[in-house]
Short mmCIF file of C-alpha atoms in Angstrom, two decimals:
data_model
loop_
_atom_site.label_atom_id
_atom_site.label_comp_id
_atom_site.label_asym_id
_atom_site.label_seq_id
_atom_site.Cartn_x
_atom_site.Cartn_y
_atom_site.Cartn_z
CA GLN N 648 162.82 66.92 -79.15
CA PRO N 649 162.61 64.29 -76.41
CA GLU N 650 160.37 61.23 -76.53
CA LEU N 651 158.23 60.44 -73.52
CA GLN N 652 156.59 57.27 -72.24
CA GLU N 653 154.25 56.96 -69.26
CA SER N 654 154.07 53.91 -67.03
CA GLY N 655 152.11 52.95 -63.94
CA PRO N 656 148.97 51.19 -62.70
CA GLY N 657 145.83 51.52 -64.77
CA LEU N 658 143.54 51.03 -61.78
CA VAL N 659 143.70 52.79 -58.42
CA LYS N 660 141.30 52.45 -55.49
CA PRO N 661 139.50 55.48 -54.08
CA SER N 662 141.40 57.32 -51.32
CA GLU N 663 144.71 55.80 -52.44
CA THR N 664 147.62 57.48 -54.23
CA LEU N 665 147.98 57.51 -58.01
CA SER N 666 151.62 57.13 -59.05
CA LEU N 667 152.92 57.47 -62.60
CA THR N 668 156.39 57.63 -64.09
CA CYS N 669 157.52 59.18 -67.34
CA THR N 670 160.70 57.93 -69.01
CA VAL N 671 162.51 60.44 -71.18
CA SER N 672 164.56 59.37 -74.20
CA GLY N 673 166.39 61.40 -76.80
CA GLY N 674 167.29 64.08 -74.30
CA SER N 675 168.50 64.68 -70.78
CA ILE N 676 166.06 65.44 -68.03
CA SER N 677 168.78 67.69 -66.62
CA SER N 678 168.61 69.93 -69.66
CA SER N 679 167.88 73.58 -68.98
CA SER N 680 166.05 73.80 -72.31
CA TYR N 681 162.99 71.92 -71.15
CA TYR N 682 160.65 71.58 -68.25
CA TRP N 683 158.64 68.43 -67.50
CA GLY N 684 154.99 68.14 -66.63
CA TRP N 685 151.68 66.34 -66.56
CA ILE N 686 148.37 67.02 -68.27
CA ARG N 687 145.24 64.94 -67.87
CA GLN N 688 142.07 64.41 -69.86
CA PRO N 689 138.94 62.83 -68.35
CA PRO N 690 137.13 60.53 -70.78
CA GLY N 691 135.29 62.56 -73.40
CA LYS N 692 136.43 65.88 -71.93
CA GLY N 693 139.08 68.51 -72.46
CA LEU N 694 142.66 68.96 -71.29
CA GLU N 695 143.57 69.91 -67.72
CA TRP N 696 147.05 71.02 -66.68
CA VAL N 697 148.31 69.23 -63.57
CA GLY N 698 151.75 70.73 -62.98
CA ARG N 699 155.35 71.08 -64.11
CA ILE N 700 158.89 71.02 -62.83
CA TYR N 701 162.32 71.99 -64.00
CA TYR N 702 165.30 69.80 -63.19
CA SER N 703 166.36 72.52 -60.80
CA GLY N 704 163.73 74.77 -59.30
CA ALA N 705 160.41 74.70 -57.56
CA PRO N 706 157.46 72.90 -59.15
CA TYR N 707 154.25 74.65 -60.18
CA TYR N 708 150.96 72.88 -59.58
CA SER N 709 147.38 73.47 -60.65
CA PRO N 710 145.62 75.42 -57.86
CA SER N 711 142.77 72.90 -57.88
CA LEU N 712 145.14 69.96 -57.30
CA LYS N 713 147.92 71.62 -55.35
CA SER N 714 147.07 70.07 -52.00
CA ARG N 715 147.23 66.53 -53.42
CA VAL N 716 149.90 66.53 -56.16
CA THR N 717 153.66 66.06 -56.17
CA ILE N 718 155.92 66.04 -59.23
CA SER N 719 159.54 65.00 -58.87
CA VAL N 720 162.57 64.33 -61.05
CA ASP N 721 164.99 61.36 -60.95
CA PRO N 722 168.03 62.33 -63.05
CA SER N 723 169.74 58.98 -62.45
CA LYS N 724 166.96 57.24 -64.38
CA ASN N 725 166.09 60.14 -66.72
CA GLN N 726 162.55 59.97 -65.37
CA PHE N 727 160.03 62.19 -63.68
CA SER N 728 157.02 61.17 -61.64
CA LEU N 729 153.53 62.18 -60.61
CA ASN N 730 151.91 61.37 -57.28
CA LEU N 731 148.26 62.30 -56.71
CA SER N 732 146.91 61.45 -53.28
CA SER N 733 143.39 60.78 -51.98
CA VAL N 734 142.00 60.04 -55.42
CA THR N 735 138.32 59.88 -56.27
CA ALA N 736 136.40 58.89 -59.39
CA ALA N 737 136.83 62.48 -60.60
CA ASP N 738 140.55 61.76 -61.05
CA THR N 739 139.82 59.09 -63.68
CA ALA N 740 141.54 60.33 -66.81
CA VAL N 741 144.16 59.76 -69.45
CA TYR N 742 147.36 61.18 -68.00
CA TYR N 743 149.94 62.59 -70.42
CA CYS N 744 153.51 63.41 -69.55
CA VAL N 745 154.86 66.35 -71.51
CA SER N 746 157.99 68.33 -72.13
CA GLY N 747 157.65 72.04 -72.36
CA ILE N 748 159.48 75.19 -73.31
CA ALA N 749 159.32 78.48 -71.46
CA VAL N 750 160.19 81.66 -73.35
CA ALA N 751 159.53 85.28 -72.48
CA GLY N 752 156.88 84.60 -69.88
CA THR N 753 154.96 81.96 -71.76
CA HIS N 754 155.06 78.17 -71.76
CA TRP N 755 154.03 75.59 -74.33
CA PHE N 756 154.17 71.81 -74.60
CA ASP N 757 156.18 70.55 -77.55
CA SER N 758 156.31 66.82 -76.90
CA TRP N 759 153.68 64.49 -75.43
CA GLY N 760 153.69 60.90 -74.28
CA GLN N 761 151.07 58.58 -75.74
CA GLY N 762 149.02 58.84 -72.54
CA THR N 763 147.94 56.27 -69.99
CA LEU N 764 144.40 55.75 -68.75
CA VAL N 765 144.05 55.63 -64.98
CA THR N 766 140.71 54.52 -63.59
CA VAL N 767 139.78 55.14 -59.98
CA SER N 768 137.45 52.41 -58.80
CA SER N 769 137.11 49.90 -56.01
CA SER C 468 141.61 82.34 -62.83
CA TYR C 469 141.91 83.04 -66.55
CA VAL C 470 139.26 81.53 -68.81
CA LEU C 471 139.55 80.59 -72.49
CA THR C 472 136.39 80.08 -74.51
CA GLN C 473 136.22 78.01 -77.71
CA PRO C 474 133.18 77.13 -79.81
CA PRO C 475 132.35 73.42 -79.37
CA SER C 476 132.31 72.67 -83.08
CA VAL C 477 133.22 73.99 -86.51
CA SER C 478 132.35 72.34 -89.82
CA VAL C 479 133.99 72.98 -93.18
CA ALA C 480 134.03 71.40 -96.63
CA PRO C 481 137.27 69.98 -98.03
CA GLY C 482 139.39 72.60 -99.76
CA LYS C 483 137.80 75.47 -97.84
CA THR C 484 139.19 77.51 -94.94
CA ALA C 485 138.45 76.69 -91.30
CA ARG C 486 138.71 79.35 -88.62
CA MET C 487 138.59 78.42 -84.95
CA THR C 488 138.50 81.09 -82.27
CA CYS C 489 139.76 81.25 -78.72
CA GLY C 490 138.36 84.03 -76.59
CA GLY C 491 139.84 85.48 -73.42
CA ASN C 492 140.04 88.78 -71.60
CA ASN C 493 142.72 90.82 -73.41
CA ILE C 494 144.15 87.59 -74.81
CA GLY C 495 146.11 89.69 -77.29
CA SER C 496 148.49 90.52 -74.45
CA LYS C 497 149.32 86.84 -73.99
CA SER C 498 150.96 84.26 -76.23
CA VAL C 499 148.60 81.58 -77.49
CA HIS C 500 149.48 78.02 -78.43
CA TRP C 501 147.35 75.52 -80.33
CA TYR C 502 147.18 71.73 -80.21
CA GLN C 503 145.57 69.21 -82.54
CA GLN C 504 144.18 65.98 -81.10
CA LYS C 505 143.05 63.33 -83.54
CA ALA C 506 140.76 60.55 -82.35
CA GLY C 507 142.53 58.14 -80.02
CA GLN C 508 145.82 60.05 -80.12
CA ALA C 509 147.76 62.38 -77.87
CA PRO C 510 147.58 66.10 -78.63
CA ALA C 511 150.27 67.60 -80.83
CA LEU C 512 151.48 71.19 -81.02
CA VAL C 513 150.52 72.90 -84.29
CA ILE C 514 151.04 76.60 -83.47
CA TYR C 515 153.11 78.25 -80.73
CA TYR C 516 153.78 81.86 -79.82
CA ASP C 517 150.55 82.97 -81.58
CA SER C 518 151.66 82.18 -85.11
CA ASP C 519 154.83 80.05 -85.26
CA ARG C 520 154.70 76.55 -86.68
CA PRO C 521 156.78 73.64 -85.35
CA SER C 522 158.78 71.79 -87.96
CA GLY C 523 156.61 69.38 -89.90
CA ILE C 524 153.40 71.40 -89.60
CA PRO C 525 152.11 72.48 -93.02
CA GLU C 526 151.94 76.14 -93.99
CA ARG C 527 148.18 75.68 -94.27
CA PHE C 528 148.08 76.12 -90.49
CA SER C 529 148.36 79.71 -89.26
CA GLY C 530 147.51 81.68 -86.16
CA SER C 531 146.72 85.21 -85.13
CA ASN C 532 145.97 86.97 -81.86
CA SER C 533 144.57 90.39 -81.11
CA GLY C 534 142.25 92.04 -78.64
CA ASN C 535 140.05 89.44 -76.98
CA THR C 536 140.32 86.76 -79.66
CA ALA C 537 142.98 84.40 -80.98
CA THR C 538 142.31 82.47 -84.18
CA LEU C 539 143.64 79.27 -85.67
CA THR C 540 143.16 79.16 -89.43
CA ILE C 541 143.49 76.06 -91.58
CA SER C 542 143.53 76.73 -95.31
CA ARG C 543 142.65 74.16 -97.97
CA VAL C 544 141.22 71.84 -95.35
CA GLU C 545 141.81 68.12 -95.83
CA ALA C 546 139.98 65.13 -94.38
CA GLY C 547 143.04 64.42 -92.24
CA ASP C 548 142.61 67.74 -90.43
CA GLU C 549 139.48 66.46 -88.70
CA ALA C 550 140.33 66.61 -84.99
CA ASP C 551 139.80 68.45 -81.73
CA TYR C 552 141.76 71.68 -81.43
CA TYR C 553 142.73 73.26 -78.11
CA CYS C 554 144.14 76.70 -77.39
CA GLN C 555 146.42 77.29 -74.40
CA VAL C 556 148.03 80.22 -72.60
CA TRP C 557 150.29 80.57 -69.59
CA ASP C 558 148.52 82.59 -66.93
CA SER C 559 151.04 84.39 -64.79
CA SER C 560 148.63 87.00 -63.49
CA SER C 561 147.74 85.24 -60.27
CA ASP C 562 149.64 83.93 -57.27
CA HIS C 563 149.54 80.49 -58.87
CA PRO C 564 150.86 80.74 -62.42
CA GLY C 565 149.98 77.86 -64.67
CA ALA C 566 148.76 76.63 -68.03
CA VAL C 567 145.17 77.23 -69.05
CA PHE C 568 143.40 75.36 -71.85
CA GLY C 569 140.27 76.21 -73.74
CA GLY C 570 137.49 73.65 -73.82
CA GLY C 571 138.37 72.57 -77.35
CA THR C 572 136.74 72.81 -80.77
CA LYS C 573 135.82 69.75 -82.79
CA LEU C 574 136.59 70.33 -86.46
CA THR C 575 134.40 68.29 -88.77
CA VAL C 576 135.33 68.01 -92.43
CA LEU C 577 132.11 67.57 -94.39
#
């Protein structure tokens, strides 16, 4: 089971792009056993799926964020990244990077990073 | 899009059994996964594929899924089980498949 660690700015200005990186240890990001994704949690609220990507294959994004989000993989650094453009205060949240498993048409998230709080404010 | 409904809160005395539900249209036809989130921590998987437990999760945690309701059951509840619990499915029924979470249930141990 891989270990995950998020990194990136804790403060982003409105209308700018939120960029986070997740470093994977204890496993290869090129593994076909896992996919890699992001989940966020606004302060005091529930979990919201952002998107996921396999090492090889097209990413899937949340319909509500699809126009603003990009998830990519960097095998050379064993990292994957999240970019969320044109952010507003509504994007303020703890962002978790996750590894997931897909079996027989379902997906679950078996390993989570500790989470990083990103605040959108001028 | 698919909607999962969880009661906001459940309370139980230590040593008793806690049951937390997750409602969805014909949810019994989907696989349900459950996560525990203790205060100030990241969520952790406690049940996957309706009723399977990851290694390290006590047998006191069990799951079931049928009809329009999935249930997470915690037997012999301990103070350390106090947490928020979220159910999750993968919705592949639309043009935009993705993960869906319930709103979460706060378990209070009296």
